[in-house]
Amino acid sequence: MSVPTPEQRKAGIAGVFDRAAETYDQVGVDFFGPVAQALVARTAPRPGEQVLDVGCGRGASALRAARAVGRDGEVRAIDLAPRMVEGLRQLATDVPWLHAEVGDAEQPPPGPWDVIQASLVLFFLPDLSSALDRYRAELSSRGRLGLSWFGAVDASWEQLYDLLVDSLPEDSRPPTNVAGQGPFGSVEALESLLRECGFRDVATTQTRVHTTFADPSQWWDWTWSQGHRTLLEQHRGHGTLDAVVAQVQPLLEARHREGRLSRWTDIRVTVARP
């Protein structure tokens, strides 16, 4: 199996989220809202400030920042997935100072920006160090960089997610733990990288986000609507989707009967200054 180039990796990720855009953060599961709230509370955009939101999705954090900066400020929101951008534009009609456009998180538009923020996206970047260097160069003297990323997750769901991965042919399994590798493997590793890239006042906080599903059907809808869609698309491509659904569904139904159709995720938010 050939190793994809950085551009192929980005195109693949953009494609998955473009296909998910119609239902992304739209299936009644409260996850991206609390994550965005934790991030924007730390980046703390002020009235009149200029904010860049990279990998904006449908705007959970960009919309909060726009309401914080007010009409005297500006928010530029970029994402590689055109349908995500269009979805955000439809949600942002009451904040015309929010401008959403297709763009690459590794290539920020020129600043100076008072805030650059990224919600659950920077672990996808093929060259994080170069992106951090560019962010630092585009921040104002009073600016701050803020990013949210994953900490620990509810281990009681491991069996279910392992089924989704292990039932795929080994040579076609997508990398499912990019969010916990390299500098995102620990707080110390990420903070060290930020300092190496010239940032100061680096600090990380953590929030536990609880996610509850009304029934197994909503769990499937939510899985199709976000990054784990990659696994389901792989199964569909291999003709194994029906088989893996038949394996996973009894586990979901058992959790539902036992009142355990919820999970928690520790969300870390790291903020730094240039």
Coordinates of N, CA and C in Angstrom, one line a residue, residues 55-194:
G55 N -9.8 25.7 9.6 CA -10.5 24.4 9.7 C -11.9 24.6 10.4
C56 N -12.6 25.6 9.9 CA -13.8 26.1 10.6 C -15.0 25.2 10.7
G57 N -15.0 24.1 9.8 CA -16.2 23.3 9.7 C -17.5 24.2 9.5
R58 N -18.5 23.9 10.2 CA -19.8 24.7 10.1 C -19.8 25.8 11.1
G59 N -18.7 26.1 11.7 CA -18.6 27.4 12.4 C -18.9 27.4 13.9
A60 N -18.8 26.3 14.6 CA -19.1 26.3 16.0 C -18.3 27.3 16.7
S61 N -17.0 27.4 16.4 CA -16.1 28.4 17.1 C -16.1 29.7 16.4
A62 N -16.2 29.7 15.1 CA -16.1 31.0 14.3 C -17.3 31.8 14.7
L63 N -18.5 31.2 14.8 CA -19.7 32.0 15.1 C -19.6 32.6 16.5
R64 N -19.1 31.9 17.4 CA -18.9 32.4 18.8 C -17.9 33.6 18.8
A65 N -16.9 33.4 18.0 CA -15.9 34.5 18.0 C -16.5 35.7 17.3
A66 N -17.3 35.5 16.3 CA -17.9 36.7 15.6 C -18.8 37.5 16.5
R67 N -19.6 36.8 17.3 CA -20.5 37.5 18.3 C -19.7 38.2 19.3
A68 N -18.5 37.7 19.6 CA -17.7 38.3 20.7 C -17.0 39.6 20.1
V69 N -16.5 39.6 18.9 CA -15.8 40.8 18.3 C -16.8 41.8 17.9
G70 N -18.1 41.5 17.6 CA -19.0 42.5 17.2 C -18.8 43.1 15.8
R71 N -19.6 44.0 15.4 CA -19.6 44.5 14.0 C -18.3 45.3 13.8
D72 N -17.6 45.8 14.8 CA -16.4 46.5 14.6 C -15.2 45.6 14.4
G73 N -15.4 44.3 14.6 CA -14.3 43.3 14.4 C -14.5 42.6 13.1
E74 N -13.7 41.5 12.9 CA -13.9 40.7 11.8 C -13.4 39.3 12.1
V75 N -14.1 38.3 11.5 CA -13.7 36.9 11.6 C -13.6 36.4 10.2
R76 N -12.4 35.8 9.9 CA -12.2 35.1 8.7 C -12.2 33.6 9.0
A77 N -13.0 32.8 8.4 CA -13.1 31.4 8.7 C -12.8 30.6 7.4
I78 N -11.8 29.7 7.5 CA -11.4 28.9 6.3 C -11.5 27.4 6.5
D79 N -11.8 26.7 5.5 CA -11.9 25.3 5.5 C -11.6 24.7 4.1
L80 N -11.0 23.5 4.0 CA -10.7 22.9 2.7 C -12.0 22.3 2.1
A81 N -13.0 22.1 2.9 CA -14.2 21.4 2.4 C -15.3 22.5 2.0
P82 N -15.5 22.6 0.7 CA -16.4 23.7 0.2 C -17.8 23.6 0.8
R83 N -18.3 22.4 1.0 CA -19.7 22.3 1.6 C -19.7 22.8 3.1
M84 N -18.7 22.6 3.8 CA -18.6 23.1 5.1 C -18.7 24.7 5.1
V85 N -17.9 25.2 4.2 CA -17.9 26.7 4.1 C -19.3 27.2 3.7
E86 N -19.9 26.5 2.8 CA -21.3 27.0 2.4 C -22.3 26.8 3.6
G87 N -22.1 25.8 4.3 CA -23.0 25.6 5.5 C -22.8 26.7 6.5
L88 N -21.6 27.1 6.7 CA -21.3 28.2 7.7 C -21.9 29.5 7.1
R89 N -21.7 29.8 5.9 CA -22.3 31.0 5.3 C -23.8 31.1 5.6
Q90 N -24.5 30.0 5.4 CA -25.9 29.9 5.7 C -26.3 30.2 7.1
L91 N -25.4 29.8 8.0 CA -25.6 30.1 9.5 C -25.2 31.4 9.9
A92 N -24.4 32.2 9.1 CA -23.8 33.4 9.6 C -24.5 34.7 9.0
T93 N -25.7 34.6 8.6 CA -26.4 35.7 8.0 C -26.6 36.9 9.0
D94 N -26.6 36.6 10.3 CA -26.8 37.6 11.3 C -25.5 38.3 11.7
V95 N -24.3 37.7 11.2 CA -23.0 38.3 11.6 C -22.2 38.6 10.3
P96 N -22.6 39.6 9.5 CA -22.0 39.8 8.2 C -20.5 40.1 8.3
W97 N -20.0 40.4 9.5 CA -18.5 40.6 9.6 C -17.8 39.2 9.7
L98 N -18.5 38.1 9.6 CA -17.8 36.8 9.5 C -17.8 36.4 8.0
H99 N -16.6 36.2 7.5 CA -16.3 35.9 6.1 C -15.8 34.5 6.0
A100 N -16.6 33.6 5.4 CA -16.2 32.2 5.3 C -15.7 31.9 3.9
E101 N -14.6 31.2 3.7 CA -14.1 30.9 2.4 C -13.3 29.6 2.4
V102 N -13.1 29.0 1.3 CA -12.3 27.8 1.1 C -10.8 28.2 1.3
G103 N -10.1 27.5 2.2 CA -8.7 27.8 2.4 C -8.0 26.7 3.2
D104 N -6.7 26.7 3.1 CA -5.9 25.7 3.7 C -5.4 26.2 5.1
A105 N -5.6 25.4 6.1 CA -5.1 25.7 7.5 C -3.6 25.9 7.5
E106 N -2.9 25.2 6.6 CA -1.4 25.4 6.6 C -1.0 26.7 5.9
Q107 N -1.9 27.4 5.3 CA -1.5 28.6 4.6 C -2.5 29.7 5.0
P108 N -2.2 30.3 6.2 CA -3.2 31.3 6.7 C -3.1 32.6 5.9
P109 N -4.2 33.2 5.7 CA -4.2 34.5 5.0 C -3.5 35.6 5.8
P110 N -2.9 36.6 5.1 CA -2.1 37.6 5.8 C -2.9 38.3 6.9
G111 N -2.2 38.5 8.0 CA -2.7 39.2 9.2 C -2.4 40.7 9.1
P112 N -2.2 41.4 10.2 CA -2.1 40.7 11.5 C -3.4 40.3 12.1
W113 N -3.5 39.2 12.8 CA -4.6 38.6 13.4 C -4.4 38.7 14.9
D114 N -5.5 39.2 15.6 CA -5.4 39.2 17.1 C -5.6 37.8 17.7
V115 N -6.4 37.0 17.0 CA -6.6 35.6 17.4 C -6.5 34.7 16.2
I116 N -5.8 33.6 16.3 CA -5.9 32.5 15.4 C -6.3 31.3 16.2
Q117 N -7.4 30.7 15.8 CA -8.0 29.6 16.6 C -8.3 28.4 15.7
A118 N -8.2 27.2 16.2 CA -8.4 26.0 15.5 C -9.0 24.9 16.4
S119 N -10.2 24.5 16.0 CA -10.9 23.6 16.9 C -10.9 22.2 16.3
L120 N -10.1 21.3 16.9 CA -10.0 19.9 16.6 C -9.6 19.7 15.1
V121 N -8.5 20.4 14.7 CA -8.1 20.3 13.3 C -6.6 20.2 13.1
L122 N -5.8 20.8 14.0 CA -4.3 20.9 13.7 C -3.6 19.5 13.7
F123 N -4.2 18.5 14.3 CA -3.6 17.2 14.2 C -3.7 16.5 12.9
F124 N -4.5 17.1 12.0 CA -4.6 16.6 10.6 C -3.5 17.2 9.7
L125 N -2.8 18.2 10.1 CA -1.9 18.9 9.2 C -0.6 18.1 9.0
P126 N -0.2 17.9 7.7 CA 1.0 17.1 7.4 C 2.3 17.8 8.0
D127 N 2.3 19.1 8.0 CA 3.5 19.8 8.5 C 3.1 20.8 9.6
L128 N 2.9 20.3 10.8 CA 2.4 21.2 11.9 C 3.4 22.3 12.2
S129 N 4.7 22.0 12.2 CA 5.7 23.0 12.6 C 5.7 24.2 11.7
S130 N 5.6 23.9 10.4 CA 5.6 25.0 9.4 C 4.4 25.8 9.6
A131 N 3.2 25.2 9.8 CA 2.0 25.9 10.0 C 2.1 26.8 11.3
L132 N 2.7 26.3 12.3 CA 2.8 27.1 13.6 C 3.7 28.3 13.3
D133 N 4.8 28.1 12.5 CA 5.7 29.3 12.2 C 4.9 30.3 11.4
R134 N 4.0 29.9 10.5 CA 3.2 30.9 9.8 C 2.2 31.6 10.7
Y135 N 1.6 30.8 11.6 CA 0.7 31.5 12.5 C 1.4 32.6 13.3
R136 N 2.5 32.2 13.9 CA 3.3 33.2 14.7 C 3.6 34.4 13.9
A137 N 3.9 34.3 12.6 CA 4.3 35.4 11.8 C 3.1 36.3 11.5
E138 N 1.9 35.7 11.5 CA 0.7 36.5 11.1 C -0.1 37.0 12.3
L139 N 0.4 36.7 13.6 CA -0.3 37.2 14.7 C 0.2 38.6 15.1
S140 N -0.7 39.4 15.6 CA -0.3 40.8 16.1 C 0.5 40.7 17.3
S141 N 1.1 41.8 17.8 CA 1.9 41.8 18.9 C 1.2 41.4 20.2
R142 N -0.1 41.6 20.2 CA -1.0 41.2 21.4 C -1.8 39.9 21.1
G143 N -1.4 39.3 20.0 CA -2.2 38.1 19.5 C -2.0 36.9 20.3
R144 N -2.9 35.9 20.1 CA -2.8 34.6 20.7 C -3.3 33.5 19.8
L145 N -2.7 32.4 19.9 CA -3.0 31.2 19.1 C -3.8 30.3 20.1
G146 N -4.9 29.7 19.7 CA -5.6 28.8 20.5 C -6.0 27.6 19.7
L147 N -5.8 26.4 20.3 CA -6.2 25.2 19.6 C -6.8 24.2 20.6
S148 N -7.9 23.5 20.1 CA -8.4 22.4 20.9 C -8.0 21.1 20.3
W149 N -7.9 20.1 21.2 CA -7.4 18.7 20.7 C -7.9 17.7 21.8
F150 N -7.7 16.4 21.4 CA -8.2 15.4 22.2 C -7.3 14.9 23.3
G151 N -7.8 14.7 24.5 CA -7.2 14.0 25.6 C -7.7 12.6 25.7
A152 N -7.9 12.1 26.9 CA -8.4 10.8 27.1 C -9.9 10.7 26.6
V153 N -10.2 9.5 26.2 CA -11.6 9.2 25.8 C -12.2 8.0 26.6
D154 N -13.5 7.9 26.6 CA -14.2 6.9 27.4 C -13.8 5.5 26.9
A155 N -13.0 4.7 27.7 CA -12.5 3.4 27.3 C -13.6 2.4 27.2
S156 N -14.8 2.6 27.7 CA -15.8 1.6 27.6 C -16.3 1.4 26.2
W157 N -16.0 2.3 25.3 CA -16.4 2.2 23.9 C -15.3 1.6 23.0
E158 N -14.2 1.2 23.6 CA -13.1 0.7 22.8 C -13.5 -0.6 22.0
Q159 N -14.2 -1.5 22.6 CA -14.6 -2.7 21.9 C -15.4 -2.4 20.6
L160 N -16.3 -1.4 20.7 CA -17.1 -1.1 19.6 C -16.2 -0.5 18.4
Y161 N -15.4 0.5 18.8 CA -14.6 1.1 17.8 C -13.5 0.2 17.2
D162 N -13.0 -0.7 18.1 CA -12.1 -1.7 17.6 C -12.7 -2.6 16.5
L163 N -14.0 -2.9 16.7 CA -14.7 -3.7 15.7 C -14.7 -3.0 14.3
L164 N -15.0 -1.7 14.4 CA -15.0 -1.0 13.1 C -13.7 -1.0 12.4
V165 N -12.6 -1.0 13.2 CA -11.2 -1.0 12.6 C -10.8 -2.4 12.2
D166 N -10.9 -3.3 13.2 CA -10.3 -4.6 13.0 C -11.0 -5.5 11.9
S167 N -12.2 -5.1 11.6 CA -12.9 -5.9 10.6 C -12.6 -5.4 9.2
L168 N -11.8 -4.4 9.0 CA -11.3 -4.0 7.7 C -10.1 -4.8 7.4
P169 N -9.8 -5.0 6.1 CA -8.5 -5.6 5.7 C -7.4 -4.7 6.2
E170 N -6.3 -5.4 6.7 CA -5.3 -4.7 7.4 C -4.6 -3.6 6.6
D171 N -4.5 -3.9 5.3 CA -3.8 -3.0 4.4 C -4.6 -1.8 4.0
S172 N -5.9 -1.7 4.4 CA -6.7 -0.6 4.0 C -7.3 0.1 5.2
R173 N -6.8 -0.2 6.4 CA -7.3 0.5 7.6 C -6.8 1.9 7.6
P174 N -7.6 2.9 7.7 CA -7.2 4.3 7.8 C -6.5 4.6 9.1
P175 N -5.6 5.6 9.2 CA -5.0 6.0 10.5 C -6.1 6.6 11.3
T176 N -6.5 5.9 12.4 CA -7.7 6.4 13.1 C -7.3 7.1 14.4
N177 N -6.0 7.2 14.7 CA -5.6 7.9 15.9 C -4.6 9.0 15.6
V178 N -4.8 9.7 14.5 CA -3.9 10.8 14.2 C -4.0 11.9 15.3
A179 N -5.2 11.9 16.0 CA -5.4 13.0 17.0 C -4.6 12.7 18.3
G180 N -4.0 11.5 18.4 CA -3.2 11.2 19.6 C -1.8 10.9 19.3
Q181 N -1.3 11.2 18.2 CA 0.1 10.9 17.8 C 1.0 12.1 17.8
G182 N 2.3 11.8 17.8 CA 3.3 12.9 17.7 C 3.1 13.9 18.8
P183 N 3.2 15.2 18.5 CA 3.0 16.3 19.5 C 1.7 16.2 20.2
F184 N 0.7 15.6 19.6 CA -0.6 15.5 20.3 C -0.7 14.3 21.2
G185 N 0.4 13.6 21.5 CA 0.5 12.5 22.4 C 0.5 12.9 23.8
S186 N 0.8 14.1 24.1 CA 0.9 14.5 25.5 C 0.9 16.1 25.6
V187 N 0.5 16.6 26.7 CA 0.5 18.1 26.9 C 2.0 18.5 26.8
E188 N 2.9 17.8 27.4 CA 4.3 18.2 27.4 C 4.8 18.3 26.0
A189 N 4.5 17.3 25.1 CA 5.0 17.3 23.8 C 4.5 18.5 23.0
L190 N 3.2 18.8 23.1 CA 2.6 19.9 22.3 C 3.2 21.2 22.8
E191 N 3.2 21.4 24.1 CA 3.7 22.7 24.6 C 5.2 22.9 24.3
S192 N 5.9 21.8 24.3 CA 7.4 21.9 23.9 C 7.5 22.3 22.4
L193 N 6.7 21.8 21.5 CA 6.7 22.1 20.1 C 6.4 23.6 19.9
L194 N 5.4 24.1 20.6 CA 5.0 25.5 20.5 C 6.1 26.4 20.9

